[in-house]
């Protein structure tokens, strides 16, 4: 294991969603270096499946200037201490209008641990019923659609779904035998 000692840390940017910091470090070799780190609260991603269909959302993603399909996902910046199961149920309802009779915890993954501390909890949702969505103002253009699982897998393999979190969450649920 490499021992890295933090010599200094300074926040270079902060808003209600994230903090960006620069850490000056000392490696075990004696060489100094820096790490840029993005700290964001963990989030949830939900794999909602019923009767051979998966429910997706499409929305505009500003950093990559396009609309993309993905699994429902999100965090509650206003309540970072909330239980991730509660957040998953809330995000599923908010984005798709669905409530799940069963939510199975699939696992935890880091989003991009080369530069960010953020991770995500994955839930597999079944026994779905429509309960009405409640989009927040930042999701006002969000569209939801149910897609046959075989078509979804084609979207993944052909690259029309670009969201790595969607691919990782679905793959882990499938590897664990939930699909």
Coordinates of N, CA and C in Angstrom, one line a residue:
X1 N 0.8 -1.2 0.0 CA 0.0 0.0 0.0 C 0.9 1.2 0.0
X2 N 0.5 2.2 -0.8 CA 1.2 3.4 -0.9 C 0.8 4.4 0.2
X3 N 1.7 4.9 0.9 CA 1.3 5.9 2.0 C 1.4 7.3 1.4
X4 N 0.3 8.0 1.4 CA 0.3 9.4 0.9 C -0.2 10.2 2.1
X5 N 0.6 11.3 2.3 CA 0.3 12.2 3.4 C -0.2 13.5 2.8
X6 N -1.3 14.0 3.4 CA -1.9 15.2 2.9 C -1.1 16.3 3.7
X7 N -0.5 17.3 2.9 CA 0.2 18.4 3.5 C -0.7 19.6 3.6
X8 N -1.6 19.8 2.7 CA -2.4 21.0 2.7 C -3.7 20.7 1.9
X9 N -4.7 21.4 2.2 CA -6.0 21.3 1.4 C -6.6 22.6 1.3
X10 N -7.0 23.0 0.1 CA -7.8 24.3 0.0 C -8.9 24.1 -0.9
X11 N -10.1 24.7 -0.5 CA -11.3 24.7 -1.4 C -11.1 25.7 -2.5
X12 N -11.3 25.3 -3.7 CA -11.1 26.2 -4.8 C -12.5 26.6 -5.4
X13 N -13.5 25.8 -5.1 CA -14.9 26.2 -5.5 C -15.9 25.4 -4.7
X14 N -17.0 26.1 -4.5 CA -18.1 25.4 -3.7 C -19.5 26.0 -4.1
X15 N -20.5 25.1 -4.3 CA -21.8 25.5 -4.4 C -22.7 24.5 -3.7
X16 N -24.0 24.5 -3.8 CA -24.8 23.6 -3.0 C -24.8 22.2 -3.4
X17 N -24.2 21.9 -4.6 CA -24.1 20.5 -5.1 C -22.7 19.9 -4.9
X18 N -21.7 20.7 -4.8 CA -20.3 20.1 -4.8 C -19.3 21.1 -4.2
X19 N -18.2 20.5 -3.8 CA -17.0 21.2 -3.4 C -15.8 20.7 -4.2
X20 N -15.0 21.6 -4.7 CA -13.8 21.2 -5.4 C -12.6 21.7 -4.6
X21 N -11.7 20.7 -4.3 CA -10.6 21.1 -3.5 C -9.3 20.6 -4.2
X22 N -8.2 21.3 -3.8 CA -6.9 20.9 -4.2 C -6.1 20.5 -3.0
X23 N -5.6 19.3 -3.0 CA -4.8 18.8 -1.9 C -3.4 18.6 -2.3
X24 N -2.5 19.2 -1.5 CA -1.0 19.0 -1.7 C -0.6 17.8 -0.9
X25 N 0.1 16.9 -1.5 CA 0.4 15.6 -0.9 C 1.9 15.3 -0.9
X26 N 2.3 14.4 0.0 CA 3.6 13.9 0.0 C 3.5 12.4 -0.2
X27 N 4.2 11.9 -1.3 CA 4.2 10.5 -1.6 C 5.2 9.8 -0.7
X28 N 5.1 8.4 -0.5 CA 6.1 7.7 0.3 C 7.5 7.8 -0.3
X29 N 7.6 8.1 -1.5 CA 9.0 8.3 -2.1 C 9.6 9.6 -1.7
X30 N 8.8 10.5 -1.1 CA 9.3 11.8 -0.7 C 9.0 12.9 -1.8
X31 N 8.4 12.5 -2.9 CA 8.0 13.5 -3.9 C 6.6 14.1 -3.6
X32 N 6.5 15.4 -3.8 CA 5.3 16.1 -3.5 C 4.4 16.0 -4.8
X33 N 3.1 16.2 -4.6 CA 2.2 16.3 -5.8 C 0.9 16.9 -5.3
X34 N 0.0 17.0 -6.3 CA -1.3 17.6 -6.0 C -2.4 16.6 -6.5
X35 N -3.6 16.7 -5.8 CA -4.8 16.0 -6.3 C -5.9 17.0 -6.3
X36 N -6.6 17.1 -7.4 CA -7.9 17.8 -7.5 C -9.0 16.8 -7.2
X37 N -9.8 17.2 -6.2 CA -10.9 16.3 -5.7 C -12.2 17.0 -5.8
X38 N -13.2 16.3 -6.4 CA -14.6 16.8 -6.4 C -15.3 16.0 -5.3
X39 N -15.9 16.7 -4.3 CA -16.7 16.1 -3.3 C -18.1 16.4 -3.5
X40 N -18.9 15.4 -3.7 CA -20.4 15.5 -3.9 C -21.0 14.4 -3.0
X41 N -22.3 14.7 -2.6 CA -22.9 13.7 -1.8 C -23.2 12.4 -2.6
X42 N -23.2 11.3 -2.0 CA -23.5 10.0 -2.6 C -25.0 10.1 -3.2
X43 N -25.2 9.3 -4.2 CA -26.6 9.3 -4.8 C -27.1 7.9 -4.9
X44 N -28.3 7.8 -5.4 CA -28.9 6.5 -5.7 C -29.2 6.3 -7.1
X45 N -29.2 5.1 -7.6 CA -29.7 4.8 -8.9 C -30.7 3.6 -8.8
X46 N -31.8 3.7 -9.5 CA -32.8 2.7 -9.4 C -33.0 1.9 -10.7
X47 N -33.0 0.6 -10.6 CA -33.3 -0.2 -11.8 C -34.7 -0.7 -11.7
X48 N -35.7 0.0 -12.2 CA -37.1 -0.3 -12.1 C -37.6 -1.3 -13.2
X49 N -37.9 -2.5 -12.9 CA -38.2 -3.5 -13.9 C -39.6 -4.2 -13.6
X50 N -40.4 -4.4 -14.6 CA -41.6 -5.1 -14.4 C -42.1 -5.7 -15.7
X51 N -42.5 -6.9 -15.7 CA -43.1 -7.6 -16.9 C -42.2 -7.4 -18.2
X52 N -40.9 -7.6 -18.0 CA -40.0 -7.5 -19.2 C -39.7 -6.2 -19.7
X53 N -40.1 -5.1 -18.9 CA -39.8 -3.7 -19.3 C -39.0 -3.1 -18.2
X54 N -38.1 -2.1 -18.6 CA -37.4 -1.3 -17.7 C -37.8 0.2 -17.9
X55 N -37.9 0.9 -16.8 CA -38.3 2.3 -16.9 C -37.1 3.2 -16.9
X56 N -37.0 4.1 -17.9 CA -35.9 5.0 -18.1 C -36.4 6.4 -18.1
X57 N -35.4 7.3 -17.9 CA -35.7 8.8 -18.0 C -34.7 9.4 -19.0
X58 N -35.2 10.4 -19.6 CA -34.3 11.2 -20.6 C -34.3 12.6 -20.1
X59 N -33.2 13.2 -20.1 CA -33.1 14.6 -19.7 C -31.9 15.2 -20.3
X60 N -31.9 16.6 -20.4 CA -30.7 17.3 -20.9 C -29.6 17.3 -19.9
X61 N -28.4 17.0 -20.3 CA -27.3 17.0 -19.4 C -26.3 18.1 -19.9
X62 N -26.3 19.2 -19.2 CA -25.6 20.4 -19.6 C -24.1 20.2 -19.9
X63 N -23.4 19.5 -19.0 CA -21.9 19.4 -19.3 C -21.6 18.7 -20.6
X64 N -22.4 17.9 -21.2 CA -22.2 17.2 -22.4 C -23.1 17.7 -23.5
X65 N -23.9 18.7 -23.2 CA -24.8 19.4 -24.2 C -25.7 18.4 -25.0
X66 N -26.4 17.6 -24.3 CA -27.3 16.7 -25.0 C -28.3 16.0 -24.1
X67 N -29.3 15.5 -24.7 CA -30.3 14.7 -24.0 C -30.0 13.2 -24.1
X68 N -30.1 12.6 -22.9 CA -29.7 11.2 -22.9 C -30.6 10.3 -22.0
X69 N -30.8 9.0 -22.4 CA -31.5 8.1 -21.6 C -30.7 7.5 -20.5
X70 N -31.3 7.3 -19.4 CA -30.6 6.7 -18.2 C -31.6 6.2 -17.2
X71 N -31.1 5.4 -16.2 CA -31.9 5.0 -15.2 C -32.2 6.2 -14.2
X72 N -33.4 6.1 -13.5 CA -33.7 7.2 -12.5 C -32.6 7.2 -11.5
X73 N -32.2 8.4 -11.1 CA -31.1 8.5 -10.1 C -31.1 9.9 -9.6
X74 N -30.5 10.1 -8.4 CA -30.4 11.4 -7.8 C -30.0 11.3 -6.3
X75 N -29.9 12.5 -5.8 CA -29.6 12.7 -4.4 C -30.4 13.8 -3.8
X76 N -30.4 13.8 -2.5 CA -31.1 14.9 -1.8 C -30.1 15.8 -1.1
X77 N -29.6 16.8 -1.8 CA -28.6 17.8 -1.2 C -29.1 18.4 0.1
X78 N -30.4 18.6 0.2 CA -31.0 19.3 1.3 C -31.1 18.4 2.6
X79 N -30.9 17.0 2.4 CA -31.0 16.1 3.5 C -30.0 15.0 3.2
X80 N -28.7 15.3 3.3 CA -27.7 14.3 3.0 C -27.6 13.2 4.0
X81 N -28.3 13.3 5.1 CA -28.3 12.2 6.1 C -29.5 11.2 6.0
X82 N -30.3 11.5 5.0 CA -31.5 10.6 4.7 C -31.0 9.2 4.3
X83 N -31.8 8.2 4.7 CA -31.5 6.9 4.4 C -31.6 6.7 2.9
X84 N -30.6 6.0 2.3 CA -30.5 5.9 0.8 C -31.7 5.1 0.3
X85 N -32.3 4.2 1.0 CA -33.6 3.5 0.6 C -34.7 4.6 0.4
X86 N -34.8 5.5 1.4 CA -35.8 6.5 1.3 C -35.6 7.4 0.1
X87 N -34.3 7.7 -0.1 CA -34.0 8.6 -1.3 C -34.3 7.9 -2.6
X88 N -34.0 6.6 -2.7 CA -34.3 5.8 -3.9 C -35.8 5.8 -4.1
X89 N -36.6 5.5 -3.1 CA -38.1 5.5 -3.3 C -38.5 6.9 -3.7
X90 N -38.0 7.9 -3.1 CA -38.4 9.3 -3.5 C -38.0 9.7 -4.9
X91 N -36.8 9.3 -5.3 CA -36.3 9.7 -6.7 C -37.1 8.9 -7.7
X92 N -37.4 7.6 -7.4 CA -38.2 6.8 -8.4 C -39.6 7.5 -8.6
X93 N -40.2 7.9 -7.5 CA -41.5 8.5 -7.6 C -41.4 9.9 -8.3
X94 N -40.4 10.7 -7.9 CA -40.2 12.0 -8.5 C -40.0 12.0 -10.0
X95 N -39.1 11.1 -10.4 CA -38.7 11.1 -11.8 C -39.7 10.3 -12.8
X96 N -40.2 9.2 -12.2 CA -41.0 8.3 -13.1 C -42.5 8.3 -12.8
X97 N -42.9 8.7 -11.6 CA -44.2 8.6 -11.1 C -44.6 7.2 -10.6
X98 N -43.5 6.4 -10.3 CA -43.8 5.0 -9.9 C -43.4 4.9 -8.4
X99 N -44.2 4.0 -7.8 CA -43.8 3.5 -6.4 C -43.5 2.0 -6.6
X100 N -42.6 1.5 -5.8 CA -42.2 0.1 -5.9 C -42.7 -0.6 -4.6
X101 N -43.3 -1.8 -4.8 CA -43.7 -2.6 -3.7 C -42.5 -3.3 -3.1
X102 N -41.4 -3.5 -3.9 CA -40.2 -4.2 -3.4 C -39.0 -3.4 -4.0
X103 N -38.1 -3.1 -3.0 CA -36.8 -2.5 -3.4 C -35.7 -3.3 -2.8
X104 N -34.9 -3.9 -3.7 CA -33.8 -4.8 -3.3 C -32.5 -4.0 -3.4
X105 N -31.7 -4.0 -2.3 CA -30.4 -3.4 -2.4 C -29.4 -4.2 -3.2
X106 N -28.8 -3.6 -4.3 CA -27.9 -4.3 -5.2 C -26.5 -4.1 -4.7
X107 N -26.1 -2.9 -4.3 CA -24.7 -2.7 -3.9 C -24.3 -1.2 -4.0
X108 N -23.1 -1.0 -3.8 CA -22.5 0.4 -3.8 C -21.3 0.4 -4.8
X109 N -21.2 1.5 -5.5 CA -20.1 1.7 -6.5 C -19.6 3.2 -6.3
X110 N -18.4 3.4 -6.6 CA -17.9 4.8 -6.7 C -18.1 5.2 -8.2
X111 N -18.4 6.5 -8.3 CA -18.6 7.0 -9.7 C -17.3 7.2 -10.5
X112 N -16.4 7.8 -9.9 CA -15.1 8.1 -10.6 C -14.0 8.4 -9.6
X113 N -13.6 7.4 -8.9 CA -12.7 7.6 -7.7 C -11.3 8.1 -8.1
X114 N -11.0 8.3 -9.3 CA -9.8 9.0 -9.7 C -9.8 10.4 -9.4
X115 N -11.0 11.0 -9.3 CA -11.0 12.5 -9.0 C -12.2 12.9 -8.1
X116 N -13.0 11.9 -7.7 CA -14.2 12.3 -6.9 C -14.5 11.3 -5.8
X117 N -15.0 11.8 -4.7 CA -15.3 10.9 -3.6 C -16.7 10.4 -3.7
X118 N -17.5 10.8 -4.7 CA -18.9 10.4 -4.8 C -19.1 8.9 -5.2
X119 N -20.1 8.3 -4.6 CA -20.5 7.0 -4.9 C -22.0 6.9 -5.0
X120 N -22.5 5.7 -5.3 CA -23.9 5.6 -5.5 C -24.4 4.2 -5.0
X121 N -25.6 4.2 -4.4 CA -26.3 3.0 -4.0 C -27.2 2.6 -5.1
X122 N -27.2 1.3 -5.4 CA -28.1 0.7 -6.5 C -29.2 -0.1 -5.8
X123 N -30.4 0.2 -6.3 CA -31.6 -0.5 -5.9 C -32.3 -1.1 -7.1
X124 N -32.8 -2.3 -7.0 CA -33.7 -3.0 -8.0 C -35.1 -2.9 -7.5
X125 N -35.9 -2.2 -8.3 CA -37.3 -2.0 -7.9 C -38.3 -2.8 -8.8
X126 N -39.2 -3.5 -8.1 CA -40.2 -4.3 -8.7 C -41.6 -4.0 -8.1
X127 N -42.6 -4.7 -8.6 CA -44.0 -4.5 -8.1 C -44.3 -3.0 -8.2
X128 N -44.2 -2.5 -9.4 CA -44.3 -1.0 -9.7 C -45.8 -0.6 -9.9
X129 N -46.1 0.5 -9.4 CA -47.5 1.1 -9.5 C -47.3 2.6 -9.8
X130 N -48.2 3.1 -10.6 CA -48.1 4.5 -10.9 C -48.7 5.3 -9.7
X131 N -47.9 6.3 -9.3 CA -48.4 7.1 -8.1 C -48.3 8.6 -8.4
X132 N -47.8 9.0 -9.6 CA -47.8 10.4 -10.0 C -46.4 11.0 -9.7
X133 N -45.8 11.6 -10.7 CA -44.4 12.2 -10.4 C -44.5 13.6 -10.0
X134 N -43.4 14.1 -9.5 CA -43.3 15.4 -8.9 C -41.9 16.0 -9.2
X135 N -41.7 16.4 -10.4 CA -40.4 16.8 -10.8 C -40.0 18.1 -10.2
X136 N -38.7 18.3 -9.8 CA -38.3 19.6 -9.3 C -37.9 20.5 -10.5
X137 N -37.7 21.7 -10.3 CA -37.5 22.7 -11.3 C -36.3 22.4 -12.2
X138 N -35.3 21.7 -11.7 CA -34.1 21.3 -12.5 C -34.4 20.1 -13.4
X139 N -35.5 19.5 -13.3 CA -35.9 18.3 -14.1 C -37.1 18.5 -14.9
X140 N -37.5 19.8 -15.1 CA -38.7 20.1 -15.8 C -38.9 19.5 -17.2
X141 N -37.7 19.2 -17.8 CA -37.8 18.7 -19.2 C -37.6 17.2 -19.2
X142 N -37.6 16.5 -18.1 CA -37.4 15.1 -18.0 C -38.6 14.3 -18.6
X143 N -38.2 13.3 -19.4 CA -39.2 12.4 -20.0 C -39.0 11.0 -19.5
X144 N -40.1 10.3 -19.3 CA -39.9 8.9 -18.8 C -40.6 7.9 -19.9
X145 N -40.0 6.7 -20.0 CA -40.5 5.8 -20.9 C -40.1 4.4 -20.5
X146 N -41.0 3.4 -20.7 CA -40.7 2.1 -20.4 C -40.3 1.4 -21.7
X147 N -39.2 0.6 -21.6 CA -38.6 0.0 -22.8 C -38.5 -1.5 -22.5
X148 N -38.7 -2.3 -23.5 CA -38.5 -3.8 -23.4 C -37.0 -4.0 -23.0
X149 N -36.8 -5.0 -22.1 CA -35.4 -5.2 -21.7 C -34.5 -5.5 -22.8
X150 N -34.9 -6.3 -23.8 CA -34.0 -6.6 -24.9 C -33.6 -5.3 -25.7
X151 N -34.6 -4.4 -25.9 CA -34.3 -3.1 -26.5 C -33.3 -2.3 -25.7
X152 N -33.5 -2.3 -24.4 CA -32.6 -1.6 -23.5 C -31.2 -2.1 -23.6
X153 N -31.0 -3.4 -23.6 CA -29.7 -4.0 -23.8 C -29.1 -3.6 -25.1
X154 N -29.9 -3.6 -26.1 CA -29.4 -3.1 -27.4 C -28.9 -1.7 -27.4
X155 N -29.7 -0.8 -26.7 CA -29.3 0.6 -26.5 C -28.0 0.7 -25.8
X156 N -27.8 -0.2 -24.8 CA -26.5 -0.2 -24.1 C -25.4 -0.7 -25.0
X157 N -25.6 -1.8 -25.6 CA -24.5 -2.3 -26.5 C -24.1 -1.5 -27.7
X158 N -25.1 -0.8 -28.2 CA -24.9 0.0 -29.4 C -24.4 1.4 -29.0
X159 N -24.4 1.7 -27.7 CA -23.9 3.0 -27.3 C -24.8 4.2 -27.3
X160 N -26.1 3.9 -27.5 CA -27.1 5.1 -27.5 C -27.3 5.5 -26.1
X161 N -27.1 4.6 -25.1 CA -27.1 5.0 -23.7 C -25.6 5.3 -23.3
X162 N -25.3 6.5 -22.9 CA -23.9 6.9 -22.6 C -23.6 7.0 -21.2
X163 N -24.6 6.8 -20.3 CA -24.4 6.9 -18.9 C -23.8 5.7 -18.3
X164 N -22.5 5.8 -17.8 CA -21.8 4.7 -17.2 C -22.5 4.1 -16.0
X165 N -23.1 5.0 -15.2 CA -23.8 4.6 -14.0 C -25.0 3.6 -14.4
X166 N -25.7 3.9 -15.4 CA -26.8 3.1 -15.9 C -26.3 1.7 -16.3
X167 N -25.2 1.7 -17.0 CA -24.6 0.4 -17.5 C -24.1 -0.4 -16.3
X168 N -23.4 0.3 -15.3 CA -22.9 -0.4 -14.2 C -24.0 -1.0 -13.3
X169 N -25.0 -0.2 -13.0 CA -26.1 -0.6 -12.1 C -26.9 -1.8 -12.7
X170 N -27.2 -1.7 -14.0 CA -27.9 -2.7 -14.7 C -27.1 -4.0 -14.7
X171 N -25.8 -3.9 -15.0 CA -24.9 -5.0 -15.1 C -24.8 -5.7 -13.7
X172 N -24.6 -4.9 -12.7 CA -24.5 -5.5 -11.3 C -25.8 -6.3 -10.9
X173 N -26.9 -5.7 -11.2 CA -28.2 -6.3 -10.9 C -28.3 -7.6 -11.7
X174 N -27.9 -7.6 -13.0 CA -28.0 -8.8 -13.8 C -27.0 -9.9 -13.3
X175 N -25.8 -9.5 -12.9 CA -24.8 -10.4 -12.4 C -25.2 -11.1 -11.1
X176 N -26.0 -10.3 -10.3 CA -26.5 -10.9 -9.1 C -27.8 -11.7 -9.2
X177 N -28.2 -11.9 -10.5 CA -29.4 -12.7 -10.8 C -30.7 -12.1 -10.6
X178 N -30.8 -10.8 -10.5 CA -32.1 -10.1 -10.3 C -32.8 -9.9 -11.6
X179 N -32.2 -10.1 -12.7 CA -32.8 -10.0 -14.0 C -32.7 -11.3 -14.8

